[in-house]
Coordinates of C-alpha atoms and ligand atoms in Angstrom, one line a residue:
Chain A
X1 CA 18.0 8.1 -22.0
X2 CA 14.9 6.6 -23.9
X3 CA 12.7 9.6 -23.5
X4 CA 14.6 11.3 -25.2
X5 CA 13.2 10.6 -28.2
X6 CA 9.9 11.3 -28.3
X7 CA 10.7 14.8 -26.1
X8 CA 9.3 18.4 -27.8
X9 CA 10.0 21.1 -25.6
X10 CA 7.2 22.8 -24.2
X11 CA 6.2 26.1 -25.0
X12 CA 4.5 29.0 -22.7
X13 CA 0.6 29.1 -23.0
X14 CA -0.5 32.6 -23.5
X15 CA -3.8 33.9 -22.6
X16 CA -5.7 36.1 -24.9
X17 CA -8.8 37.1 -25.7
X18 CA -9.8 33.7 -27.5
X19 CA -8.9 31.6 -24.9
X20 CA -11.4 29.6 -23.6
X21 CA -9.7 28.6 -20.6
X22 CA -10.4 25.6 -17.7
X23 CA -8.3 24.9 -14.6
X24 CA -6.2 21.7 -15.3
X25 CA -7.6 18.2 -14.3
X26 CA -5.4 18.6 -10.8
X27 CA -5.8 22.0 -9.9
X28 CA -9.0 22.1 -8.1
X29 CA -11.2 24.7 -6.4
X30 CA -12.0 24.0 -3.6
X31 CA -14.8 25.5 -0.5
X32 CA -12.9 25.6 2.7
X33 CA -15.6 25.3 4.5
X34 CA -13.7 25.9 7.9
X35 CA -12.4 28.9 7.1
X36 CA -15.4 30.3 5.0
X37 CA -13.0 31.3 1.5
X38 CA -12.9 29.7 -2.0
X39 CA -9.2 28.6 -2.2
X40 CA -7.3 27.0 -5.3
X41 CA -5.8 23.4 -4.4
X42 CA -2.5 22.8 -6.5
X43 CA 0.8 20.6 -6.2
X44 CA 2.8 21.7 -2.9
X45 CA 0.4 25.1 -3.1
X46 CA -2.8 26.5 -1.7
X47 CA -3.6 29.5 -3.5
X48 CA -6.5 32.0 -2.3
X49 CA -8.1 34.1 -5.1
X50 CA -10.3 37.0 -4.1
X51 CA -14.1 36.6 -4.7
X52 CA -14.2 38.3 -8.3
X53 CA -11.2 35.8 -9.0
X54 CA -13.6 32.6 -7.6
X55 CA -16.2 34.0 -9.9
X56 CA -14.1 34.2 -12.9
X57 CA -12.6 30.6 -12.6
X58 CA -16.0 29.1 -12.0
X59 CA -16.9 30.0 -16.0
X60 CA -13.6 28.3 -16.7
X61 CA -14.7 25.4 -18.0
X62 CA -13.1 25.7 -21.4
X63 CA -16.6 26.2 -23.1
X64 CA -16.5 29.9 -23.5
X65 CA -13.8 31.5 -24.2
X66 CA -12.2 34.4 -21.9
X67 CA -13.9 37.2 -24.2
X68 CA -17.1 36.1 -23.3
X69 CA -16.2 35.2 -20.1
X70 CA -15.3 38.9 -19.7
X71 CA -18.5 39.9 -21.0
X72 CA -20.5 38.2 -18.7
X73 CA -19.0 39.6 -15.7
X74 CA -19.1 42.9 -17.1
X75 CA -22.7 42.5 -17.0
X76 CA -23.0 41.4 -13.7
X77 CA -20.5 43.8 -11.8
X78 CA -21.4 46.8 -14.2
X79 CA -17.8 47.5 -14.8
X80 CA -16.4 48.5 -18.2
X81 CA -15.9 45.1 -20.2
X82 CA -12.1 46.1 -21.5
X83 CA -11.2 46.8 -17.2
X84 CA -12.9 43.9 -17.0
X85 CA -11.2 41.7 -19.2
X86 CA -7.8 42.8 -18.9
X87 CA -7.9 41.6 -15.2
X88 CA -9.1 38.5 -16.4
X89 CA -6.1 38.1 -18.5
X90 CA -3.9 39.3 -15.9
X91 CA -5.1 36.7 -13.8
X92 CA -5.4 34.0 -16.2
X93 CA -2.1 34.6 -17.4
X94 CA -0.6 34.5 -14.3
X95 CA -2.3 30.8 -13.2
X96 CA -1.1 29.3 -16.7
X97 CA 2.5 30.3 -15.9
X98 CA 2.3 28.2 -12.8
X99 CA 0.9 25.6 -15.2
X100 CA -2.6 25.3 -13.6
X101 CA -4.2 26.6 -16.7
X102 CA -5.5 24.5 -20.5
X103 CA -6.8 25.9 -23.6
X104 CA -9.7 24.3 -25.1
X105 CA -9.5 26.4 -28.3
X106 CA -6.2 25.1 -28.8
X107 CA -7.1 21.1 -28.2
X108 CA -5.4 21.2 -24.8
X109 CA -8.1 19.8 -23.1
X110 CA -6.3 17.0 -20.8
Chain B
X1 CA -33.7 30.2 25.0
X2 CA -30.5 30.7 22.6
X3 CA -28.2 27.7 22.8
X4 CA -24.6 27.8 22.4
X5 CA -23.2 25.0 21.2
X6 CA -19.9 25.1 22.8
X7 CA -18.4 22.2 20.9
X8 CA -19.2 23.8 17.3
X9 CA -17.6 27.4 18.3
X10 CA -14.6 25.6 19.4
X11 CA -14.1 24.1 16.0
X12 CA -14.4 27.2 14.5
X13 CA -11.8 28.5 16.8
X14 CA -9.5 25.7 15.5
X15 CA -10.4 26.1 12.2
X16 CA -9.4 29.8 11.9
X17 CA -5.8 28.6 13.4
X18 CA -5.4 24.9 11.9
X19 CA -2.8 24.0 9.8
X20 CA -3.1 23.7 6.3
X21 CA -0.8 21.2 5.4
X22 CA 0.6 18.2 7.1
X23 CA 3.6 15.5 6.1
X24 CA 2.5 11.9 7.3
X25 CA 5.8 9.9 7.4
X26 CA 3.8 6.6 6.5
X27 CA 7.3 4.6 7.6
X28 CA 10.8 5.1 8.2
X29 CA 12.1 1.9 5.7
X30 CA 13.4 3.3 2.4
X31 CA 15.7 1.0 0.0
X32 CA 17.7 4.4 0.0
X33 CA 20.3 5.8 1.8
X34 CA 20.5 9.3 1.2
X35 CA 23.4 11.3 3.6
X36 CA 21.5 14.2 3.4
X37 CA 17.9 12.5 4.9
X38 CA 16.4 15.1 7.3
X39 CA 14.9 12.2 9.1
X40 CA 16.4 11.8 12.9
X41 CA 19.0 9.5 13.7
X42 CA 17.2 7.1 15.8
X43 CA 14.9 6.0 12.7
X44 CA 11.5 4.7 13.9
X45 CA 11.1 0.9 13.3
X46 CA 8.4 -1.1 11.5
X47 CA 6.8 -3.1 14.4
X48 CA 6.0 0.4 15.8
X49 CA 4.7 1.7 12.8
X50 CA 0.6 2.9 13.0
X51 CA -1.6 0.6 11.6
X52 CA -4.0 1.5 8.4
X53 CA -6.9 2.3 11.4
X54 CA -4.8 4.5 12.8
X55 CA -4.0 6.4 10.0
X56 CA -7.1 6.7 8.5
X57 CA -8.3 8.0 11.7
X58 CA -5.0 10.7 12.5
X59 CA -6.4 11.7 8.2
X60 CA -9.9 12.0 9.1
X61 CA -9.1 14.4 12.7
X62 CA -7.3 16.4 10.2
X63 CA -9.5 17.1 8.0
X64 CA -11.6 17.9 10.5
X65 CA -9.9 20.6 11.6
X66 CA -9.1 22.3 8.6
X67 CA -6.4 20.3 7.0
X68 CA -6.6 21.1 3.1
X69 CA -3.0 19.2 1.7
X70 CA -1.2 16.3 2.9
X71 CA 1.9 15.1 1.9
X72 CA 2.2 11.4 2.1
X73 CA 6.3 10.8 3.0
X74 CA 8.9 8.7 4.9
X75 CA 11.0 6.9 4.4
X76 CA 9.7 5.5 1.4
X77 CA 5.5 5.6 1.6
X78 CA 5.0 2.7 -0.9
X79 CA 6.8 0.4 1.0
X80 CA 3.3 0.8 3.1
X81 CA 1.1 -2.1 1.3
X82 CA -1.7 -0.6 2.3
X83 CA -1.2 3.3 0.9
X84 CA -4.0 2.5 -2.1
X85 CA -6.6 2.4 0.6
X86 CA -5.0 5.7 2.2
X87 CA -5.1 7.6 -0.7
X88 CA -8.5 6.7 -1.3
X89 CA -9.6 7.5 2.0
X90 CA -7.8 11.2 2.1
X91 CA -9.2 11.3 -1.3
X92 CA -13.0 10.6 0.0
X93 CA -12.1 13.1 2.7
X94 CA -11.4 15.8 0.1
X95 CA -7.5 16.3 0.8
X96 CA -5.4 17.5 -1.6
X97 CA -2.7 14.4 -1.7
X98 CA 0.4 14.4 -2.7
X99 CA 3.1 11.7 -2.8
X100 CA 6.5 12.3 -2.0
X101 CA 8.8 9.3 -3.3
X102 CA 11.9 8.0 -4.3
X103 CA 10.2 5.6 -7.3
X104 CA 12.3 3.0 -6.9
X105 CA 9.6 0.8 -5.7
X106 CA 6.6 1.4 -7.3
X107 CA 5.7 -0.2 -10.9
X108 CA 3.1 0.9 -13.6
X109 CA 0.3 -1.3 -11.9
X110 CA 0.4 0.0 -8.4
X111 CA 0.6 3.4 -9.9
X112 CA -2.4 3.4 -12.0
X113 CA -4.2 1.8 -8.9
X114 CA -2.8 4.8 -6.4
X115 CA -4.4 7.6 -9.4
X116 CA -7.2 5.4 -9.3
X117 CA -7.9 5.6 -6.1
X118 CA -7.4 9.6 -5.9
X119 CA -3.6 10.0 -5.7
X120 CA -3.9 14.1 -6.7
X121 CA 0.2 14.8 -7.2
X122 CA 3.5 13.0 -7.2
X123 CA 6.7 14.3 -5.9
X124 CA 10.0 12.5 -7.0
X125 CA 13.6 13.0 -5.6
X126 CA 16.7 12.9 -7.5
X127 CA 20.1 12.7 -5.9
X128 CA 21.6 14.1 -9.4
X129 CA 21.2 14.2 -13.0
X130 CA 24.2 11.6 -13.6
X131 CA 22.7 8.2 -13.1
X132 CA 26.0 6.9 -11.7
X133 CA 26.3 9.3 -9.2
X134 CA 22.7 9.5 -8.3
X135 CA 22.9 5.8 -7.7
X136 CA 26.4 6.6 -5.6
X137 CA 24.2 9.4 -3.7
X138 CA 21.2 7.2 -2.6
X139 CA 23.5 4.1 -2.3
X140 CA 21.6 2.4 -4.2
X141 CA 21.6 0.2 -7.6
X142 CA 19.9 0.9 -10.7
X143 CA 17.3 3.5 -9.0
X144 CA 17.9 6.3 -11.4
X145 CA 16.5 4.0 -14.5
X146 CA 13.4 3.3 -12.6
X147 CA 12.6 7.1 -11.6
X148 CA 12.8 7.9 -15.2
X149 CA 10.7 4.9 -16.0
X150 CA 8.1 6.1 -12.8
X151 CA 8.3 9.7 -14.7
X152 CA 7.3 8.9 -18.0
X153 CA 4.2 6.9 -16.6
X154 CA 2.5 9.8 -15.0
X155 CA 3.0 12.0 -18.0
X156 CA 1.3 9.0 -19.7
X157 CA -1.2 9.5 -16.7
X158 CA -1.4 13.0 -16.7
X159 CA -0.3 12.8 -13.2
X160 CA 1.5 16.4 -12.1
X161 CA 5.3 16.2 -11.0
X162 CA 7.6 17.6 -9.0
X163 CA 11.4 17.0 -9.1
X164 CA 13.0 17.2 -5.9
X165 CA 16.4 17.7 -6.4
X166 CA 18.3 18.3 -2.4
X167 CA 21.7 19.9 -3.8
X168 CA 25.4 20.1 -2.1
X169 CA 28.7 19.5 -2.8
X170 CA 28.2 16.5 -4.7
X171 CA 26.1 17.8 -7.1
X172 CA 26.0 21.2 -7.5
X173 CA 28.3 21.1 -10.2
X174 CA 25.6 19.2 -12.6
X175 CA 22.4 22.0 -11.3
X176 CA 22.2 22.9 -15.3
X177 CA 21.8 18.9 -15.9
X178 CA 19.2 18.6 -13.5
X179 CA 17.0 21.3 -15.0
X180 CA 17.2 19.7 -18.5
X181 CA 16.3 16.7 -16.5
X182 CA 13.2 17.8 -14.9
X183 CA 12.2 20.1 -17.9
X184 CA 12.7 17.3 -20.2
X185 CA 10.3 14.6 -17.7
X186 CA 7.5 17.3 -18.0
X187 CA 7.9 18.2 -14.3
X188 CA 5.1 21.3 -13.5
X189 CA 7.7 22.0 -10.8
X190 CA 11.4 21.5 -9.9
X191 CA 12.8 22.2 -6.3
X192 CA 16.1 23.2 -5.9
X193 CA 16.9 22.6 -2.0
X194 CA 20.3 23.3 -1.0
X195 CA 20.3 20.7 1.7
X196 CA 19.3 21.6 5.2
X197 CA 21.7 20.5 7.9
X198 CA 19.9 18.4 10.9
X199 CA 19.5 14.8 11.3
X200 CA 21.5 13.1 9.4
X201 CA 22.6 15.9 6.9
X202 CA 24.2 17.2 10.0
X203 CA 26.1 14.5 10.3
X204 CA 27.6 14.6 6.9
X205 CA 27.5 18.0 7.0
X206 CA 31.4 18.2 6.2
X207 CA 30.7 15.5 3.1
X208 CA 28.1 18.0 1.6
X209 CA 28.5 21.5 2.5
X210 CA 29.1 23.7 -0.7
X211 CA 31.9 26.8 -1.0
X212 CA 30.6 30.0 -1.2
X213 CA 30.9 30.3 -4.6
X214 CA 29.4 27.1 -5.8
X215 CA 26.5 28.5 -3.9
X216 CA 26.3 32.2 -5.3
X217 CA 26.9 29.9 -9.0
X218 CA 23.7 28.2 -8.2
X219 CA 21.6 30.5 -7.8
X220 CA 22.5 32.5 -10.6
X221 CA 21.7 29.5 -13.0
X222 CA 18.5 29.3 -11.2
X223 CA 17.7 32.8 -12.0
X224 CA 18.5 32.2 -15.6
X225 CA 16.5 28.8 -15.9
X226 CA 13.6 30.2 -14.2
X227 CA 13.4 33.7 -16.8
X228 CA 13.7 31.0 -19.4
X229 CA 11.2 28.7 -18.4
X230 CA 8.5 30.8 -17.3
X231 CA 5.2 29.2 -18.0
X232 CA 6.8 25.7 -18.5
X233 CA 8.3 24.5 -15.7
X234 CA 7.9 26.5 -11.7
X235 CA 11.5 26.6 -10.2
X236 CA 11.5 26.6 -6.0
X237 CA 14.8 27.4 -4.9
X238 CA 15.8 26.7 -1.3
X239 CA 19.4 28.1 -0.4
X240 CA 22.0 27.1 1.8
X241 CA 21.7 29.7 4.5
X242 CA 25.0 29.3 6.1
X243 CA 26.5 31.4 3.2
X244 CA 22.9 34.2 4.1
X245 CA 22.8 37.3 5.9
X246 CA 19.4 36.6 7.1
X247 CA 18.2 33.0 7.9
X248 CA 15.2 31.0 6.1
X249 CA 11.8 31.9 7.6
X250 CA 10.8 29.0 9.6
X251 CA 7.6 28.2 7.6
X252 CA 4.9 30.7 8.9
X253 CA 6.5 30.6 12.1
X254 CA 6.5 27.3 14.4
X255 CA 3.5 25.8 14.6
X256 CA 0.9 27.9 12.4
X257 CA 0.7 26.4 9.4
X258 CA 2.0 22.9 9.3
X259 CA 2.4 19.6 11.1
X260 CA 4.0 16.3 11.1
X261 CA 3.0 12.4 12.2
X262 CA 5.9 9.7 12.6
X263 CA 5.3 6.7 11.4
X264 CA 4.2 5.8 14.9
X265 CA 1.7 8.5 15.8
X266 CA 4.5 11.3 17.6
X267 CA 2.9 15.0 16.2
X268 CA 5.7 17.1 15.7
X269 CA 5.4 20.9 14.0
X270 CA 7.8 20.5 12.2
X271 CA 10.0 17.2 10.8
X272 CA 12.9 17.9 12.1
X273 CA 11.6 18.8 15.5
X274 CA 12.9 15.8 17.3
X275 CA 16.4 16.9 16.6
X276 CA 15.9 19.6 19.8
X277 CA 16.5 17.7 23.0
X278 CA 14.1 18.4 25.7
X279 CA 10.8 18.9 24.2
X280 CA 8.1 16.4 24.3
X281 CA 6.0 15.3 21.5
X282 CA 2.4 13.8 22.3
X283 CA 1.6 10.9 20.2
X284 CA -2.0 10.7 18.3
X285 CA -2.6 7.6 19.9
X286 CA -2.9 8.7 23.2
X287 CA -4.5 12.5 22.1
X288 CA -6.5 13.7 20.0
X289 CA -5.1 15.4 16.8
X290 CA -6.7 19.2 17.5
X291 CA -5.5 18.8 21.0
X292 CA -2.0 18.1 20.5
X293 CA -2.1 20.9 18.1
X294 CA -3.7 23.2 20.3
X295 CA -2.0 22.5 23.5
X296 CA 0.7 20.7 23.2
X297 CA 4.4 22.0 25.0
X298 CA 6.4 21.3 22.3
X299 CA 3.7 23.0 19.9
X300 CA 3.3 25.8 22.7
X301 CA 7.2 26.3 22.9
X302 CA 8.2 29.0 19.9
X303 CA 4.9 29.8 18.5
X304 CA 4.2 33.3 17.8
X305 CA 6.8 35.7 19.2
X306 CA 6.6 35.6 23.1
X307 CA 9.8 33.3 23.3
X308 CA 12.2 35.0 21.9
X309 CA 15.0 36.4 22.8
X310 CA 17.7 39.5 21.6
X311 CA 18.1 40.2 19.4
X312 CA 15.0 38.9 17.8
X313 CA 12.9 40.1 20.6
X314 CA 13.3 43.7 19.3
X315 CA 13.8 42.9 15.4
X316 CA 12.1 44.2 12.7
X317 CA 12.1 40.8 10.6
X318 CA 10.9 38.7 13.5
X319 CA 7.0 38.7 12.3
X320 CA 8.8 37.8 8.5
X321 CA 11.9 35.0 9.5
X322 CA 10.3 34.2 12.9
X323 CA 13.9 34.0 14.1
X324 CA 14.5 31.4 11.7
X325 CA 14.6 27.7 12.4
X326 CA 14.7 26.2 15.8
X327 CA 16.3 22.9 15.0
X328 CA 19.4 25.1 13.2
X329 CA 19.5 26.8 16.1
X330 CA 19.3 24.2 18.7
X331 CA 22.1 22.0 16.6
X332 CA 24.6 24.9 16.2
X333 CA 24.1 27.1 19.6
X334 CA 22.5 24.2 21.9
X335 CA 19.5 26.5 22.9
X336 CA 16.4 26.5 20.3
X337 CA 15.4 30.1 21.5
X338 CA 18.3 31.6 20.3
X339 CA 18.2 33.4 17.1
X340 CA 19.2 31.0 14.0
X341 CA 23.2 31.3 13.6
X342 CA 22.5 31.7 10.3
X343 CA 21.2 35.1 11.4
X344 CA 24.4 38.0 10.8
X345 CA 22.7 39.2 14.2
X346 CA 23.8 35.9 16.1
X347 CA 27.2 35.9 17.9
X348 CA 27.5 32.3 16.5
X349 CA 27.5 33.4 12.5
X350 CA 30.5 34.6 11.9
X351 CA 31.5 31.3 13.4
X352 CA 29.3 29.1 11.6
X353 CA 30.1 31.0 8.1
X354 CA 34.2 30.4 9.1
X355 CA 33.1 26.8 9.8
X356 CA 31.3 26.2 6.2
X357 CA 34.1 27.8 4.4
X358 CA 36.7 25.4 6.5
X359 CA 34.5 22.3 5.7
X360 CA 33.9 23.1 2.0
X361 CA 37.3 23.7 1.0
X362 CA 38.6 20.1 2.4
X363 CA 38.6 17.0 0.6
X364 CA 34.9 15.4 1.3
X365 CA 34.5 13.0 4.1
X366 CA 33.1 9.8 3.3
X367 CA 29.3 9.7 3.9
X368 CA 27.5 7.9 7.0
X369 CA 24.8 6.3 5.0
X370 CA 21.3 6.9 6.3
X371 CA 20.4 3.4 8.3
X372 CA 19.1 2.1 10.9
X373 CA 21.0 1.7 14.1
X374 CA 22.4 -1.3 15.5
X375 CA 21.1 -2.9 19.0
X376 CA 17.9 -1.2 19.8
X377 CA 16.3 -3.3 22.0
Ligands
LIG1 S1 12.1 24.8 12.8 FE1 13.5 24.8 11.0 S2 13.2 22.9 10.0 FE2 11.5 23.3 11.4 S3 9.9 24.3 10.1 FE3 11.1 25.9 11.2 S4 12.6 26.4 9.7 FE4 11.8 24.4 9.1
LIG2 S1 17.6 38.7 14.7 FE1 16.1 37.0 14.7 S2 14.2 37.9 13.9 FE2 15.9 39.3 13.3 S3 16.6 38.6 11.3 FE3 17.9 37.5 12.8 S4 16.8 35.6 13.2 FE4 15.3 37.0 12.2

């Protein structure tokens, strides 16, 4: 088979602190107006984050990274920024795996 | 004086209840022949097809009421000339689209015009891993070089895919290929659908049903593949439930979350609805979209739980399987509100699993290609 060739296996993006993460070109978030939510339009999947979740993927636009990312919201919910940014990872982490997620820091930015 | 605008809260009635998703079988030609097709017998023909109007129109009442994906099918979609202007127009409506193809018939061209034009995801089906016997499968010449071919160019695109890969007898054996397959084309997702029996997979059901331990085999690779590719490549595994204690849930329960258009305008809530003699499916060009989904008998017939019967009535599971799936249980026990045979609480299981076993341990019948019928007038 002729891709053969050129094939290098993919590896497993992981999310960490220096991330600075954006929602792949086909993943898209989306107002439903209808049924008043924020919900995550993917390939065969309609995801629905909760409203912290909308908040956090709307400063995923790979030009900050998810440190600062988590700093920001720790500011505006008043939460401890480590609480804080260990959800985001969680979350993060868990949208990359289903392959919704790039890494700007990393050059990924397709 | 407080108006009410009575047209505005009944939209947001529907909305609340509308579908999210719907399959749009664009035609019923394909230059395949799969055994396994889950498209009816009596296959719809092209001078009864819906016209690009007509289409954009069913795609635009959809989105209306709260339609968010739609899955553009068939038969074979591109074999519709004019699917660049429909993707464009779902796209300009702000549906998710998603094409779900065999990629026999599509070249680089066309392809980079259906992206163009908004085409969000793509969705190709492989009978195997094994180009001759994927050929063999989809009786058809030559078609596994050109998925490959269709492959590469939306990872040249950076167009998402999905592998469909509909398993049975004739396959199973090569599951570890087909992984390496999809994981090699740079598929976000694989599906791994042991094939459902209706339509014409019920037909040819003695031609594809697996043993039991082929079947308990597959999903333990699965499990292995899918620790081993987490974060690469999403595996979806469908399995055979004939070989289950408890059936499938019917996807969010008939009629919730999903609906289907023929290619000439019948709504149907699910796609292999028509395979239930007796109900009656209202076509969108004679109704409204919303109202067909609202009020519709064959929409009204199993939704929600009033229906049912023992021993789903009083079951525990029937809010999480919805008694399983109507067609299975039309084809196998002749009445729809029955529980699913694949159910171990249906009288006809131990029946149907003796049946599988019986099948899957005899030499394979030839297949009845999928085609159209002779003499329609
Ligand atoms: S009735 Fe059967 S085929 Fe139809 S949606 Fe339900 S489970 Fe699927
Ligand atoms: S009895 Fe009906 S509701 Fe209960 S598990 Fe079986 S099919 Fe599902």
């Amino acid at each position: 088979m002729a891709e053969t060739a050129q094939y290098t296996p993919r590896t497993r993006l992981i999310i960490t602190e220096a991330t600075r993460p954006a929602l792949r070109r086909f993943v898209r978030l989306h107002h439903d107006a209808g049924r008043g939510r924020t919900v995550l339009l993917a390939p065969e999947r309609i995801v629905e984050p909760d409203e912290i979740a909308v908040d956090v993927l709307k400063l995923c636009d790979g030009s900050i990274s998810l440190g600062a990312i988590a700093v920001e919201l720790a500011k505006t919910y008043d939460a401890p920024e480590l609480d804080i940014r260990a959800d985001i990872t969680d979350l993060l982490q868990d949208l990359a795996d289903k392959g919704y997620i790039k890494d700007h820091s990393i050059g990924d930015d397709r | 004086m407080v108006m009410i605008d009575e047209s505005t809260a009944r939209a947001e009635i529907i909305c609340a209840n509308a579908p999210e998703g719907m399959l749009a079988e664009l035609t019923h030609r394909c230059p395949l022949q799969c055994a396994y097709c889950s498209n009816p017998i009596e296959l719809e023909r092209v001078n009864h097809e819906m016209t690009t109007a007509e289409w954009k129109s069913v795609f635009t009442q959809a989105a209306e009421m709260g339609v968010l994906q739609i899955h553009l099918s068939g038969g074979e979609p591109t074999l519709r000339t004019d699917l660049e202007e429909i993707v464009a127009h779902t796209s300009a409506l702000g549906l998710y689209s998603n094409l779900i193809t065999a990629a026999v018939t599509i070249d680089r061209a066309r392809l980079a015009r259906l992206v163009d034009c908004g085409l969000d995801h793509v969705q190709i089906s492989f009978q195997d891993a094994d180009p001759e016997n994927s050929n063999r499968i989809g009786n058809i010449k030559g078609g596994f070089d050109k998925k490959i071919a269709v492959a590469g160019w939306l990872a040249e695109m950076d167009v998402p895919l999905t592998v469909n890969a509909p398993m049975h007898r004739q396959n199973i054996d090569n599951l570890e290929a087909v992984i390496d397959l999809a994981e090699r084309l740079g598929a976000i997702r694989l599906e791994v659908a042991h094939v459902q029996y209706y339509g014409w997979a019920l037909k040819n059901r003695a031609a594809l049903m697996p043993t039991y331990a082929q079947t308990m085999r597959s999903a333990e690779i699965v499990a292995r593949a899918q620790e081993r590719l987490k974060g690469i490549m999403g595996i979806d595994f469908v399995v055979p439930d004939y070989y289950a204690l408890t059936p499938k849930p019917c996807m969010g329960g008939w009629a919730s979350r999903f609906l289907n258009v023929t290619p000439s305008g019948k709504v149907l809530p699910c796609h292999a609805a028509e395979s239930i003699a007796g109900l009656k499916f209202d076509n969108v060009r004679e109704r409204r979209l919303r109202d067909i989904w609202m009020d519709s008998t064959a929409f009204n017939a199993f939704r929600g739980t009033e229906w049912m019967r023992e021993p789903c009535r009083t079951c525990d599971r029937r809010e999480i399987d919805f008694g399983g799936c109507r067609c299975q249980a039309f084809a196998v026990t002749g009445n729809a509100a029955n529980a699913d045979p694949a159910c171990a609480k249906s009288s006809f299981n131990l029946g149907l699993v003796a049946m599988a076993e019986r099948e899957a341990e005899t030499a394979p019948p030839p297949f009845v290609y999928r085609r159209f019928q002779k003499a329609v007038v």
